């Protein structure tokens, strides 16, 4: 049996330019939309030998859309190619990986297992099956995380700063289109119920008085 968690308690949570009523409605609509559109993940819980039930919660997402400078978005896209090439070239340099990670493999079990697997496939003569893997095509699915940084030295303009580049944690990429649909649904549904003020203030804070760079 499957159950859906629908706890929309927002007591004690305050967001500037957003009333408690609007926030509660946002959460309720988000939970319903997520259930209807597959925007959920399974909730970790203790299972017994006699229980087969599981529960699902809304995936970790941003509740509302945020203004983002078009130029900085394009900058992030432009950076994806050199970063992808960098990761690919590093992944093909076995000696560099061994030297760089030798102090990590003994204290981080996961990294150690990955390096051992890499050595078995790419750095040893191995058996025929390993040789097949060594010559197989490679596909990288990477996720680069950026945050907007406001620089007082640059007239409070925003620029992107990279937080991290993930070579494994890219599983939520398929949810991006559903999140965009959710944001569109929420802004249409609640735009005249106190949400528009938040969106306008957010846009001015990021874009300034002019919204040409959108």
mmCIF file with all atom_site columns, C-alpha atoms in Angstrom:
data_model
loop_
_atom_site.group_PDB
_atom_site.id
_atom_site.type_symbol
_atom_site.label_atom_id
_atom_site.label_alt_id
_atom_site.label_comp_id
_atom_site.label_asym_id
_atom_site.label_entity_id
_atom_site.label_seq_id
_atom_site.pdbx_PDB_ins_code
_atom_site.Cartn_x
_atom_site.Cartn_y
_atom_site.Cartn_z
_atom_site.occupancy
_atom_site.B_iso_or_equiv
_atom_site.pdbx_formal_charge
_atom_site.auth_seq_id
_atom_site.auth_comp_id
_atom_site.auth_asym_id
_atom_site.auth_atom_id
_atom_site.pdbx_PDB_model_num
ATOM 1   C CA . UNK A 1 1   ? 0.000  0.000   0.000   1.00 0.00 ? 1   UNK A CA 1
ATOM 2   C CA . UNK A 1 2   ? 1.196  3.518   -0.749  1.00 0.00 ? 2   UNK A CA 1
ATOM 3   C CA . UNK A 1 3   ? 0.356  6.594   1.295   1.00 0.00 ? 3   UNK A CA 1
ATOM 4   C CA . UNK A 1 4   ? 1.008  10.256  0.551   1.00 0.00 ? 4   UNK A CA 1
ATOM 5   C CA . UNK A 1 5   ? 2.258  12.655  3.191   1.00 0.00 ? 5   UNK A CA 1
ATOM 6   C CA . UNK A 1 6   ? 0.132  15.821  3.125   1.00 0.00 ? 6   UNK A CA 1
ATOM 7   C CA . UNK A 1 7   ? 1.333  17.698  6.206   1.00 0.00 ? 7   UNK A CA 1
ATOM 8   C CA . UNK A 1 8   ? 1.294  21.337  5.112   1.00 0.00 ? 8   UNK A CA 1
ATOM 9   C CA . UNK A 1 9   ? 2.075  22.878  8.507   1.00 0.00 ? 9   UNK A CA 1
ATOM 10  C CA . UNK A 1 10  ? 3.734  26.260  8.060   1.00 0.00 ? 10  UNK A CA 1
ATOM 11  C CA . UNK A 1 11  ? 3.433  27.491  11.641  1.00 0.00 ? 11  UNK A CA 1
ATOM 12  C CA . UNK A 1 12  ? 6.404  29.631  12.613  1.00 0.00 ? 12  UNK A CA 1
ATOM 13  C CA . UNK A 1 13  ? 7.649  30.033  9.024   1.00 0.00 ? 13  UNK A CA 1
ATOM 14  C CA . UNK A 1 14  ? 7.687  33.574  7.686   1.00 0.00 ? 14  UNK A CA 1
ATOM 15  C CA . UNK A 1 15  ? 8.698  34.802  4.238   1.00 0.00 ? 15  UNK A CA 1
ATOM 16  C CA . UNK A 1 16  ? 8.982  38.536  3.525   1.00 0.00 ? 16  UNK A CA 1
ATOM 17  C CA . UNK A 1 17  ? 6.182  39.934  1.312   1.00 0.00 ? 17  UNK A CA 1
ATOM 18  C CA . UNK A 1 18  ? 4.221  36.695  1.633   1.00 0.00 ? 18  UNK A CA 1
ATOM 19  C CA . UNK A 1 19  ? 1.277  36.359  4.004   1.00 0.00 ? 19  UNK A CA 1
ATOM 20  C CA . UNK A 1 20  ? 0.883  33.221  6.162   1.00 0.00 ? 20  UNK A CA 1
ATOM 21  C CA . UNK A 1 21  ? -2.339 32.402  4.319   1.00 0.00 ? 21  UNK A CA 1
ATOM 22  C CA . UNK A 1 22  ? -0.691 32.626  0.899   1.00 0.00 ? 22  UNK A CA 1
ATOM 23  C CA . UNK A 1 23  ? 2.236  30.506  2.121   1.00 0.00 ? 23  UNK A CA 1
ATOM 24  C CA . UNK A 1 24  ? -0.111 27.821  3.453   1.00 0.00 ? 24  UNK A CA 1
ATOM 25  C CA . UNK A 1 25  ? -2.008 27.797  0.138   1.00 0.00 ? 25  UNK A CA 1
ATOM 26  C CA . UNK A 1 26  ? 1.268  27.520  -1.766  1.00 0.00 ? 26  UNK A CA 1
ATOM 27  C CA . UNK A 1 27  ? 2.273  24.462  0.232   1.00 0.00 ? 27  UNK A CA 1
ATOM 28  C CA . UNK A 1 28  ? -1.133 22.802  -0.147  1.00 0.00 ? 28  UNK A CA 1
ATOM 29  C CA . UNK A 1 29  ? -1.210 23.377  -3.910  1.00 0.00 ? 29  UNK A CA 1
ATOM 30  C CA . UNK A 1 30  ? 2.390  22.174  -4.237  1.00 0.00 ? 30  UNK A CA 1
ATOM 31  C CA . UNK A 1 31  ? 1.658  18.911  -2.424  1.00 0.00 ? 31  UNK A CA 1
ATOM 32  C CA . UNK A 1 32  ? -1.400 18.247  -4.608  1.00 0.00 ? 32  UNK A CA 1
ATOM 33  C CA . UNK A 1 33  ? 0.421  19.154  -7.828  1.00 0.00 ? 33  UNK A CA 1
ATOM 34  C CA . UNK A 1 34  ? 3.386  16.965  -6.888  1.00 0.00 ? 34  UNK A CA 1
ATOM 35  C CA . UNK A 1 35  ? 1.158  13.967  -6.223  1.00 0.00 ? 35  UNK A CA 1
ATOM 36  C CA . UNK A 1 36  ? -0.634 14.389  -9.541  1.00 0.00 ? 36  UNK A CA 1
ATOM 37  C CA . UNK A 1 37  ? 2.510  14.984  -11.606 1.00 0.00 ? 37  UNK A CA 1
ATOM 38  C CA . UNK A 1 38  ? 5.050  12.575  -10.136 1.00 0.00 ? 38  UNK A CA 1
ATOM 39  C CA . UNK A 1 39  ? 7.088  15.258  -8.406  1.00 0.00 ? 39  UNK A CA 1
ATOM 40  C CA . UNK A 1 40  ? 7.735  13.016  -5.402  1.00 0.00 ? 40  UNK A CA 1
ATOM 41  C CA . UNK A 1 41  ? 10.395 10.841  -3.816  1.00 0.00 ? 41  UNK A CA 1
ATOM 42  C CA . UNK A 1 42  ? 9.999  7.877   -1.527  1.00 0.00 ? 42  UNK A CA 1
ATOM 43  C CA . UNK A 1 43  ? 10.338 8.729   2.133   1.00 0.00 ? 43  UNK A CA 1
ATOM 44  C CA . UNK A 1 44  ? 12.912 6.770   4.092   1.00 0.00 ? 44  UNK A CA 1
ATOM 45  C CA . UNK A 1 45  ? 11.262 4.768   6.848   1.00 0.00 ? 45  UNK A CA 1
ATOM 46  C CA . UNK A 1 46  ? 11.827 1.723   8.990   1.00 0.00 ? 46  UNK A CA 1
ATOM 47  C CA . UNK A 1 47  ? 10.382 -1.365  7.352   1.00 0.00 ? 47  UNK A CA 1
ATOM 48  C CA . UNK A 1 48  ? 9.390  -4.567  9.081   1.00 0.00 ? 48  UNK A CA 1
ATOM 49  C CA . UNK A 1 49  ? 9.188  -8.066  7.706   1.00 0.00 ? 49  UNK A CA 1
ATOM 50  C CA . UNK A 1 50  ? 5.403  -7.858  7.709   1.00 0.00 ? 50  UNK A CA 1
ATOM 51  C CA . UNK A 1 51  ? 4.992  -4.326  6.341   1.00 0.00 ? 51  UNK A CA 1
ATOM 52  C CA . UNK A 1 52  ? 5.137  -3.441  2.656   1.00 0.00 ? 52  UNK A CA 1
ATOM 53  C CA . UNK A 1 53  ? 3.738  0.078   2.919   1.00 0.00 ? 53  UNK A CA 1
ATOM 54  C CA . UNK A 1 54  ? 5.701  3.082   1.725   1.00 0.00 ? 54  UNK A CA 1
ATOM 55  C CA . UNK A 1 55  ? 5.099  6.815   1.757   1.00 0.00 ? 55  UNK A CA 1
ATOM 56  C CA . UNK A 1 56  ? 6.048  9.577   -0.644  1.00 0.00 ? 56  UNK A CA 1
ATOM 57  C CA . UNK A 1 57  ? 6.811  13.220  -0.120  1.00 0.00 ? 57  UNK A CA 1
ATOM 58  C CA . UNK A 1 58  ? 7.337  16.162  -2.444  1.00 0.00 ? 58  UNK A CA 1
ATOM 59  C CA . UNK A 1 59  ? 10.865 16.196  -3.822  1.00 0.00 ? 59  UNK A CA 1
ATOM 60  C CA . UNK A 1 60  ? 13.191 18.886  -2.430  1.00 0.00 ? 60  UNK A CA 1
ATOM 61  C CA . UNK A 1 61  ? 12.429 21.844  -4.688  1.00 0.00 ? 61  UNK A CA 1
ATOM 62  C CA . UNK A 1 62  ? 12.143 25.607  -4.568  1.00 0.00 ? 62  UNK A CA 1
ATOM 63  C CA . UNK A 1 63  ? 8.608  26.590  -3.683  1.00 0.00 ? 63  UNK A CA 1
ATOM 64  C CA . UNK A 1 64  ? 8.647  29.678  -5.896  1.00 0.00 ? 64  UNK A CA 1
ATOM 65  C CA . UNK A 1 65  ? 10.492 30.791  -9.036  1.00 0.00 ? 65  UNK A CA 1
ATOM 66  C CA . UNK A 1 66  ? 13.370 33.214  -8.604  1.00 0.00 ? 66  UNK A CA 1
ATOM 67  C CA . UNK A 1 67  ? 14.445 36.012  -10.934 1.00 0.00 ? 67  UNK A CA 1
ATOM 68  C CA . UNK A 1 68  ? 17.707 35.205  -12.718 1.00 0.00 ? 68  UNK A CA 1
ATOM 69  C CA . UNK A 1 69  ? 19.772 37.502  -14.948 1.00 0.00 ? 69  UNK A CA 1
ATOM 70  C CA . UNK A 1 70  ? 19.705 36.229  -18.510 1.00 0.00 ? 70  UNK A CA 1
ATOM 71  C CA . UNK A 1 71  ? 23.358 37.087  -19.061 1.00 0.00 ? 71  UNK A CA 1
ATOM 72  C CA . UNK A 1 72  ? 24.480 35.038  -16.051 1.00 0.00 ? 72  UNK A CA 1
ATOM 73  C CA . UNK A 1 73  ? 22.332 32.107  -17.159 1.00 0.00 ? 73  UNK A CA 1
ATOM 74  C CA . UNK A 1 74  ? 24.006 32.179  -20.571 1.00 0.00 ? 74  UNK A CA 1
ATOM 75  C CA . UNK A 1 75  ? 27.382 32.426  -18.836 1.00 0.00 ? 75  UNK A CA 1
ATOM 76  C CA . UNK A 1 76  ? 26.619 29.202  -16.948 1.00 0.00 ? 76  UNK A CA 1
ATOM 77  C CA . UNK A 1 77  ? 25.673 27.467  -20.186 1.00 0.00 ? 77  UNK A CA 1
ATOM 78  C CA . UNK A 1 78  ? 28.901 28.615  -21.836 1.00 0.00 ? 78  UNK A CA 1
ATOM 79  C CA . UNK A 1 79  ? 30.938 27.240  -18.941 1.00 0.00 ? 79  UNK A CA 1
ATOM 80  C CA . UNK A 1 80  ? 29.404 23.775  -19.248 1.00 0.00 ? 80  UNK A CA 1
ATOM 81  C CA . UNK A 1 81  ? 31.531 22.779  -22.241 1.00 0.00 ? 81  UNK A CA 1
ATOM 82  C CA . UNK A 1 82  ? 34.985 23.519  -20.738 1.00 0.00 ? 82  UNK A CA 1
ATOM 83  C CA . UNK A 1 83  ? 33.969 21.997  -17.405 1.00 0.00 ? 83  UNK A CA 1
ATOM 84  C CA . UNK A 1 84  ? 32.716 18.852  -19.163 1.00 0.00 ? 84  UNK A CA 1
ATOM 85  C CA . UNK A 1 85  ? 35.992 18.583  -21.078 1.00 0.00 ? 85  UNK A CA 1
ATOM 86  C CA . UNK A 1 86  ? 37.961 19.075  -17.863 1.00 0.00 ? 86  UNK A CA 1
ATOM 87  C CA . UNK A 1 87  ? 36.128 16.271  -16.070 1.00 0.00 ? 87  UNK A CA 1
ATOM 88  C CA . UNK A 1 88  ? 36.457 13.960  -19.073 1.00 0.00 ? 88  UNK A CA 1
ATOM 89  C CA . UNK A 1 89  ? 40.201 14.523  -19.385 1.00 0.00 ? 89  UNK A CA 1
ATOM 90  C CA . UNK A 1 90  ? 40.779 14.039  -15.680 1.00 0.00 ? 90  UNK A CA 1
ATOM 91  C CA . UNK A 1 91  ? 38.795 10.796  -15.810 1.00 0.00 ? 91  UNK A CA 1
ATOM 92  C CA . UNK A 1 92  ? 41.215 9.495   -18.460 1.00 0.00 ? 92  UNK A CA 1
ATOM 93  C CA . UNK A 1 93  ? 44.340 10.327  -16.467 1.00 0.00 ? 93  UNK A CA 1
ATOM 94  C CA . UNK A 1 94  ? 44.722 7.285   -14.243 1.00 0.00 ? 94  UNK A CA 1
ATOM 95  C CA . UNK A 1 95  ? 48.076 8.228   -12.728 1.00 0.00 ? 95  UNK A CA 1
ATOM 96  C CA . UNK A 1 96  ? 46.762 11.650  -11.744 1.00 0.00 ? 96  UNK A CA 1
ATOM 97  C CA . UNK A 1 97  ? 43.696 10.117  -10.078 1.00 0.00 ? 97  UNK A CA 1
ATOM 98  C CA . UNK A 1 98  ? 45.773 7.588   -8.180  1.00 0.00 ? 98  UNK A CA 1
ATOM 99  C CA . UNK A 1 99  ? 48.182 10.228  -6.931  1.00 0.00 ? 99  UNK A CA 1
ATOM 100 C CA . UNK A 1 100 ? 45.466 12.721  -6.034  1.00 0.00 ? 100 UNK A CA 1
ATOM 101 C CA . UNK A 1 101 ? 43.154 10.259  -4.268  1.00 0.00 ? 101 UNK A CA 1
ATOM 102 C CA . UNK A 1 102 ? 45.710 8.035   -2.550  1.00 0.00 ? 102 UNK A CA 1
ATOM 103 C CA . UNK A 1 103 ? 45.165 9.826   0.759   1.00 0.00 ? 103 UNK A CA 1
ATOM 104 C CA . UNK A 1 104 ? 41.396 9.607   0.444   1.00 0.00 ? 104 UNK A CA 1
ATOM 105 C CA . UNK A 1 105 ? 40.791 6.006   -0.549  1.00 0.00 ? 105 UNK A CA 1
ATOM 106 C CA . UNK A 1 106 ? 41.673 4.608   2.893   1.00 0.00 ? 106 UNK A CA 1
ATOM 107 C CA . UNK A 1 107 ? 39.391 6.949   4.834   1.00 0.00 ? 107 UNK A CA 1
ATOM 108 C CA . UNK A 1 108 ? 36.468 7.211   2.398   1.00 0.00 ? 108 UNK A CA 1
ATOM 109 C CA . UNK A 1 109 ? 35.076 3.782   1.578   1.00 0.00 ? 109 UNK A CA 1
ATOM 110 C CA . UNK A 1 110 ? 32.992 4.972   -1.387  1.00 0.00 ? 110 UNK A CA 1
ATOM 111 C CA . UNK A 1 111 ? 35.877 6.796   -3.064  1.00 0.00 ? 111 UNK A CA 1
ATOM 112 C CA . UNK A 1 112 ? 38.140 3.828   -2.380  1.00 0.00 ? 112 UNK A CA 1
ATOM 113 C CA . UNK A 1 113 ? 35.718 1.436   -4.084  1.00 0.00 ? 113 UNK A CA 1
ATOM 114 C CA . UNK A 1 114 ? 35.402 3.723   -7.108  1.00 0.00 ? 114 UNK A CA 1
ATOM 115 C CA . UNK A 1 115 ? 39.172 4.000   -7.466  1.00 0.00 ? 115 UNK A CA 1
ATOM 116 C CA . UNK A 1 116 ? 39.610 0.227   -7.119  1.00 0.00 ? 116 UNK A CA 1
ATOM 117 C CA . UNK A 1 117 ? 36.990 -0.327  -9.817  1.00 0.00 ? 117 UNK A CA 1
ATOM 118 C CA . UNK A 1 118 ? 38.661 2.283   -12.044 1.00 0.00 ? 118 UNK A CA 1
ATOM 119 C CA . UNK A 1 119 ? 42.041 0.574   -11.646 1.00 0.00 ? 119 UNK A CA 1
ATOM 120 C CA . UNK A 1 120 ? 40.578 -2.846  -12.453 1.00 0.00 ? 120 UNK A CA 1
ATOM 121 C CA . UNK A 1 121 ? 38.987 -1.583  -15.664 1.00 0.00 ? 121 UNK A CA 1
ATOM 122 C CA . UNK A 1 122 ? 41.371 1.033   -17.009 1.00 0.00 ? 122 UNK A CA 1
ATOM 123 C CA . UNK A 1 123 ? 44.775 0.439   -15.415 1.00 0.00 ? 123 UNK A CA 1
ATOM 124 C CA . UNK A 1 124 ? 45.212 -3.336  -15.569 1.00 0.00 ? 124 UNK A CA 1
ATOM 125 C CA . UNK A 1 125 ? 45.584 -5.871  -18.366 1.00 0.00 ? 125 UNK A CA 1
ATOM 126 C CA . UNK A 1 126 ? 42.577 -7.715  -16.972 1.00 0.00 ? 126 UNK A CA 1
ATOM 127 C CA . UNK A 1 127 ? 40.391 -10.320 -18.620 1.00 0.00 ? 127 UNK A CA 1
ATOM 128 C CA . UNK A 1 128 ? 38.439 -10.013 -21.861 1.00 0.00 ? 128 UNK A CA 1
ATOM 129 C CA . UNK A 1 129 ? 35.344 -8.612  -20.124 1.00 0.00 ? 129 UNK A CA 1
ATOM 130 C CA . UNK A 1 130 ? 37.393 -5.862  -18.487 1.00 0.00 ? 130 UNK A CA 1
ATOM 131 C CA . UNK A 1 131 ? 39.069 -5.074  -21.793 1.00 0.00 ? 131 UNK A CA 1
ATOM 132 C CA . UNK A 1 132 ? 35.642 -4.649  -23.369 1.00 0.00 ? 132 UNK A CA 1
ATOM 133 C CA . UNK A 1 133 ? 34.667 -2.151  -20.665 1.00 0.00 ? 133 UNK A CA 1
ATOM 134 C CA . UNK A 1 134 ? 37.936 -0.308  -21.143 1.00 0.00 ? 134 UNK A CA 1
ATOM 135 C CA . UNK A 1 135 ? 37.205 0.266   -24.818 1.00 0.00 ? 135 UNK A CA 1
ATOM 136 C CA . UNK A 1 136 ? 33.510 1.053   -24.415 1.00 0.00 ? 136 UNK A CA 1
ATOM 137 C CA . UNK A 1 137 ? 32.074 4.512   -25.051 1.00 0.00 ? 137 UNK A CA 1
ATOM 138 C CA . UNK A 1 138 ? 31.804 6.824   -22.058 1.00 0.00 ? 138 UNK A CA 1
ATOM 139 C CA . UNK A 1 139 ? 28.863 8.991   -21.118 1.00 0.00 ? 139 UNK A CA 1
ATOM 140 C CA . UNK A 1 140 ? 29.115 11.708  -18.501 1.00 0.00 ? 140 UNK A CA 1
ATOM 141 C CA . UNK A 1 141 ? 26.010 13.163  -16.833 1.00 0.00 ? 141 UNK A CA 1
ATOM 142 C CA . UNK A 1 142 ? 27.234 16.146  -14.855 1.00 0.00 ? 142 UNK A CA 1
ATOM 143 C CA . UNK A 1 143 ? 25.490 18.692  -12.670 1.00 0.00 ? 143 UNK A CA 1
ATOM 144 C CA . UNK A 1 144 ? 27.121 22.012  -11.970 1.00 0.00 ? 144 UNK A CA 1
ATOM 145 C CA . UNK A 1 145 ? 25.624 24.055  -9.126  1.00 0.00 ? 145 UNK A CA 1
ATOM 146 C CA . UNK A 1 146 ? 25.773 27.844  -9.118  1.00 0.00 ? 146 UNK A CA 1
ATOM 147 C CA . UNK A 1 147 ? 24.523 30.543  -6.777  1.00 0.00 ? 147 UNK A CA 1
ATOM 148 C CA . UNK A 1 148 ? 24.061 34.211  -7.512  1.00 0.00 ? 148 UNK A CA 1
ATOM 149 C CA . UNK A 1 149 ? 26.585 36.409  -5.712  1.00 0.00 ? 149 UNK A CA 1
ATOM 150 C CA . UNK A 1 150 ? 25.886 40.082  -5.093  1.00 0.00 ? 150 UNK A CA 1
ATOM 151 C CA . UNK A 1 151 ? 29.087 42.119  -5.242  1.00 0.00 ? 151 UNK A CA 1
ATOM 152 C CA . UNK A 1 152 ? 29.072 45.467  -3.457  1.00 0.00 ? 152 UNK A CA 1
ATOM 153 C CA . UNK A 1 153 ? 32.296 46.340  -5.268  1.00 0.00 ? 153 UNK A CA 1
ATOM 154 C CA . UNK A 1 154 ? 30.482 45.975  -8.590  1.00 0.00 ? 154 UNK A CA 1
ATOM 155 C CA . UNK A 1 155 ? 27.481 48.226  -7.871  1.00 0.00 ? 155 UNK A CA 1
ATOM 156 C CA . UNK A 1 156 ? 25.582 45.357  -6.247  1.00 0.00 ? 156 UNK A CA 1
ATOM 157 C CA . UNK A 1 157 ? 25.433 43.441  -9.502  1.00 0.00 ? 157 UNK A CA 1
ATOM 158 C CA . UNK A 1 158 ? 24.928 39.694  -9.427  1.00 0.00 ? 158 UNK A CA 1
ATOM 159 C CA . UNK A 1 159 ? 27.299 37.109  -10.860 1.00 0.00 ? 159 UNK A CA 1
ATOM 160 C CA . UNK A 1 160 ? 27.294 33.316  -10.686 1.00 0.00 ? 160 UNK A CA 1
ATOM 161 C CA . UNK A 1 161 ? 29.665 31.480  -8.374  1.00 0.00 ? 161 UNK A CA 1
ATOM 162 C CA . UNK A 1 162 ? 30.134 27.750  -8.698  1.00 0.00 ? 162 UNK A CA 1
ATOM 163 C CA . UNK A 1 163 ? 29.283 25.753  -5.586  1.00 0.00 ? 163 UNK A CA 1
ATOM 164 C CA . UNK A 1 164 ? 30.224 22.297  -6.821  1.00 0.00 ? 164 UNK A CA 1
ATOM 165 C CA . UNK A 1 165 ? 30.321 20.043  -9.852  1.00 0.00 ? 165 UNK A CA 1
ATOM 166 C CA . UNK A 1 166 ? 28.653 16.661  -9.390  1.00 0.00 ? 166 UNK A CA 1
ATOM 167 C CA . UNK A 1 167 ? 29.534 13.609  -11.456 1.00 0.00 ? 167 UNK A CA 1
ATOM 168 C CA . UNK A 1 168 ? 27.043 11.323  -9.707  1.00 0.00 ? 168 UNK A CA 1
ATOM 169 C CA . UNK A 1 169 ? 24.245 13.302  -8.052  1.00 0.00 ? 169 UNK A CA 1
ATOM 170 C CA . UNK A 1 170 ? 22.330 14.170  -11.224 1.00 0.00 ? 170 UNK A CA 1
ATOM 171 C CA . UNK A 1 171 ? 19.223 12.068  -10.668 1.00 0.00 ? 171 UNK A CA 1
ATOM 172 C CA . UNK A 1 172 ? 16.821 14.990  -10.239 1.00 0.00 ? 172 UNK A CA 1
ATOM 173 C CA . UNK A 1 173 ? 17.554 16.480  -13.663 1.00 0.00 ? 173 UNK A CA 1
ATOM 174 C CA . UNK A 1 174 ? 14.434 14.795  -14.997 1.00 0.00 ? 174 UNK A CA 1
ATOM 175 C CA . UNK A 1 175 ? 12.286 16.716  -12.511 1.00 0.00 ? 175 UNK A CA 1
ATOM 176 C CA . UNK A 1 176 ? 13.308 20.151  -13.808 1.00 0.00 ? 176 UNK A CA 1
ATOM 177 C CA . UNK A 1 177 ? 10.491 20.390  -16.363 1.00 0.00 ? 177 UNK A CA 1
ATOM 178 C CA . UNK A 1 178 ? 7.927  19.387  -13.715 1.00 0.00 ? 178 UNK A CA 1
ATOM 179 C CA . UNK A 1 179 ? 9.245  22.046  -11.331 1.00 0.00 ? 179 UNK A CA 1
ATOM 180 C CA . UNK A 1 180 ? 8.890  24.664  -14.071 1.00 0.00 ? 180 UNK A CA 1
ATOM 181 C CA . UNK A 1 181 ? 5.288  23.543  -14.632 1.00 0.00 ? 181 UNK A CA 1
ATOM 182 C CA . UNK A 1 182 ? 4.653  23.742  -10.885 1.00 0.00 ? 182 UNK A CA 1
ATOM 183 C CA . UNK A 1 183 ? 5.968  27.311  -10.699 1.00 0.00 ? 183 UNK A CA 1
ATOM 184 C CA . UNK A 1 184 ? 3.807  28.308  -13.662 1.00 0.00 ? 184 UNK A CA 1
ATOM 185 C CA . UNK A 1 185 ? 0.765  26.723  -12.043 1.00 0.00 ? 185 UNK A CA 1
ATOM 186 C CA . UNK A 1 186 ? 1.373  28.455  -8.689  1.00 0.00 ? 186 UNK A CA 1
ATOM 187 C CA . UNK A 1 187 ? 1.933  31.903  -10.157 1.00 0.00 ? 187 UNK A CA 1
ATOM 188 C CA . UNK A 1 188 ? -1.229 31.640  -12.268 1.00 0.00 ? 188 UNK A CA 1
ATOM 189 C CA . UNK A 1 189 ? -3.307 30.286  -9.409  1.00 0.00 ? 189 UNK A CA 1
ATOM 190 C CA . UNK A 1 190 ? -2.100 32.623  -6.654  1.00 0.00 ? 190 UNK A CA 1
ATOM 191 C CA . UNK A 1 191 ? -0.806 35.623  -8.563  1.00 0.00 ? 191 UNK A CA 1
ATOM 192 C CA . UNK A 1 192 ? -3.689 37.793  -7.401  1.00 0.00 ? 192 UNK A CA 1
ATOM 193 C CA . UNK A 1 193 ? -3.747 36.416  -3.855  1.00 0.00 ? 193 UNK A CA 1
ATOM 194 C CA . UNK A 1 194 ? -0.643 38.100  -2.478  1.00 0.00 ? 194 UNK A CA 1
ATOM 195 C CA . UNK A 1 195 ? 1.979  36.247  -4.498  1.00 0.00 ? 195 UNK A CA 1
ATOM 196 C CA . UNK A 1 196 ? 2.613  38.946  -7.102  1.00 0.00 ? 196 UNK A CA 1
ATOM 197 C CA . UNK A 1 197 ? 4.155  41.305  -4.538  1.00 0.00 ? 197 UNK A CA 1
ATOM 198 C CA . UNK A 1 198 ? 6.754  38.705  -3.611  1.00 0.00 ? 198 UNK A CA 1
ATOM 199 C CA . UNK A 1 199 ? 7.605  38.076  -7.267  1.00 0.00 ? 199 UNK A CA 1
ATOM 200 C CA . UNK A 1 200 ? 7.909  41.800  -8.022  1.00 0.00 ? 200 UNK A CA 1
ATOM 201 C CA . UNK A 1 201 ? 10.157 42.463  -5.025  1.00 0.00 ? 201 UNK A CA 1
ATOM 202 C CA . UNK A 1 202 ? 12.305 39.464  -5.911  1.00 0.00 ? 202 UNK A CA 1
ATOM 203 C CA . UNK A 1 203 ? 12.710 40.669  -9.493  1.00 0.00 ? 203 UNK A CA 1
ATOM 204 C CA . UNK A 1 204 ? 13.680 44.175  -8.412  1.00 0.00 ? 204 UNK A CA 1
ATOM 205 C CA . UNK A 1 205 ? 16.160 42.819  -5.868  1.00 0.00 ? 205 UNK A CA 1
ATOM 206 C CA . UNK A 1 206 ? 17.959 40.737  -8.482  1.00 0.00 ? 206 UNK A CA 1
ATOM 207 C CA . UNK A 1 207 ? 17.432 42.719  -11.663 1.00 0.00 ? 207 UNK A CA 1
ATOM 208 C CA . UNK A 1 208 ? 17.329 46.262  -10.288 1.00 0.00 ? 208 UNK A CA 1
ATOM 209 C CA . UNK A 1 209 ? 14.760 48.821  -11.394 1.00 0.00 ? 209 UNK A CA 1
ATOM 210 C CA . UNK A 1 210 ? 15.188 47.721  -15.014 1.00 0.00 ? 210 UNK A CA 1
ATOM 211 C CA . UNK A 1 211 ? 14.119 44.260  -16.086 1.00 0.00 ? 211 UNK A CA 1
ATOM 212 C CA . UNK A 1 212 ? 15.703 44.414  -19.556 1.00 0.00 ? 212 UNK A CA 1
ATOM 213 C CA . UNK A 1 213 ? 18.186 41.651  -18.654 1.00 0.00 ? 213 UNK A CA 1
ATOM 214 C CA . UNK A 1 214 ? 15.596 38.898  -18.252 1.00 0.00 ? 214 UNK A CA 1
#
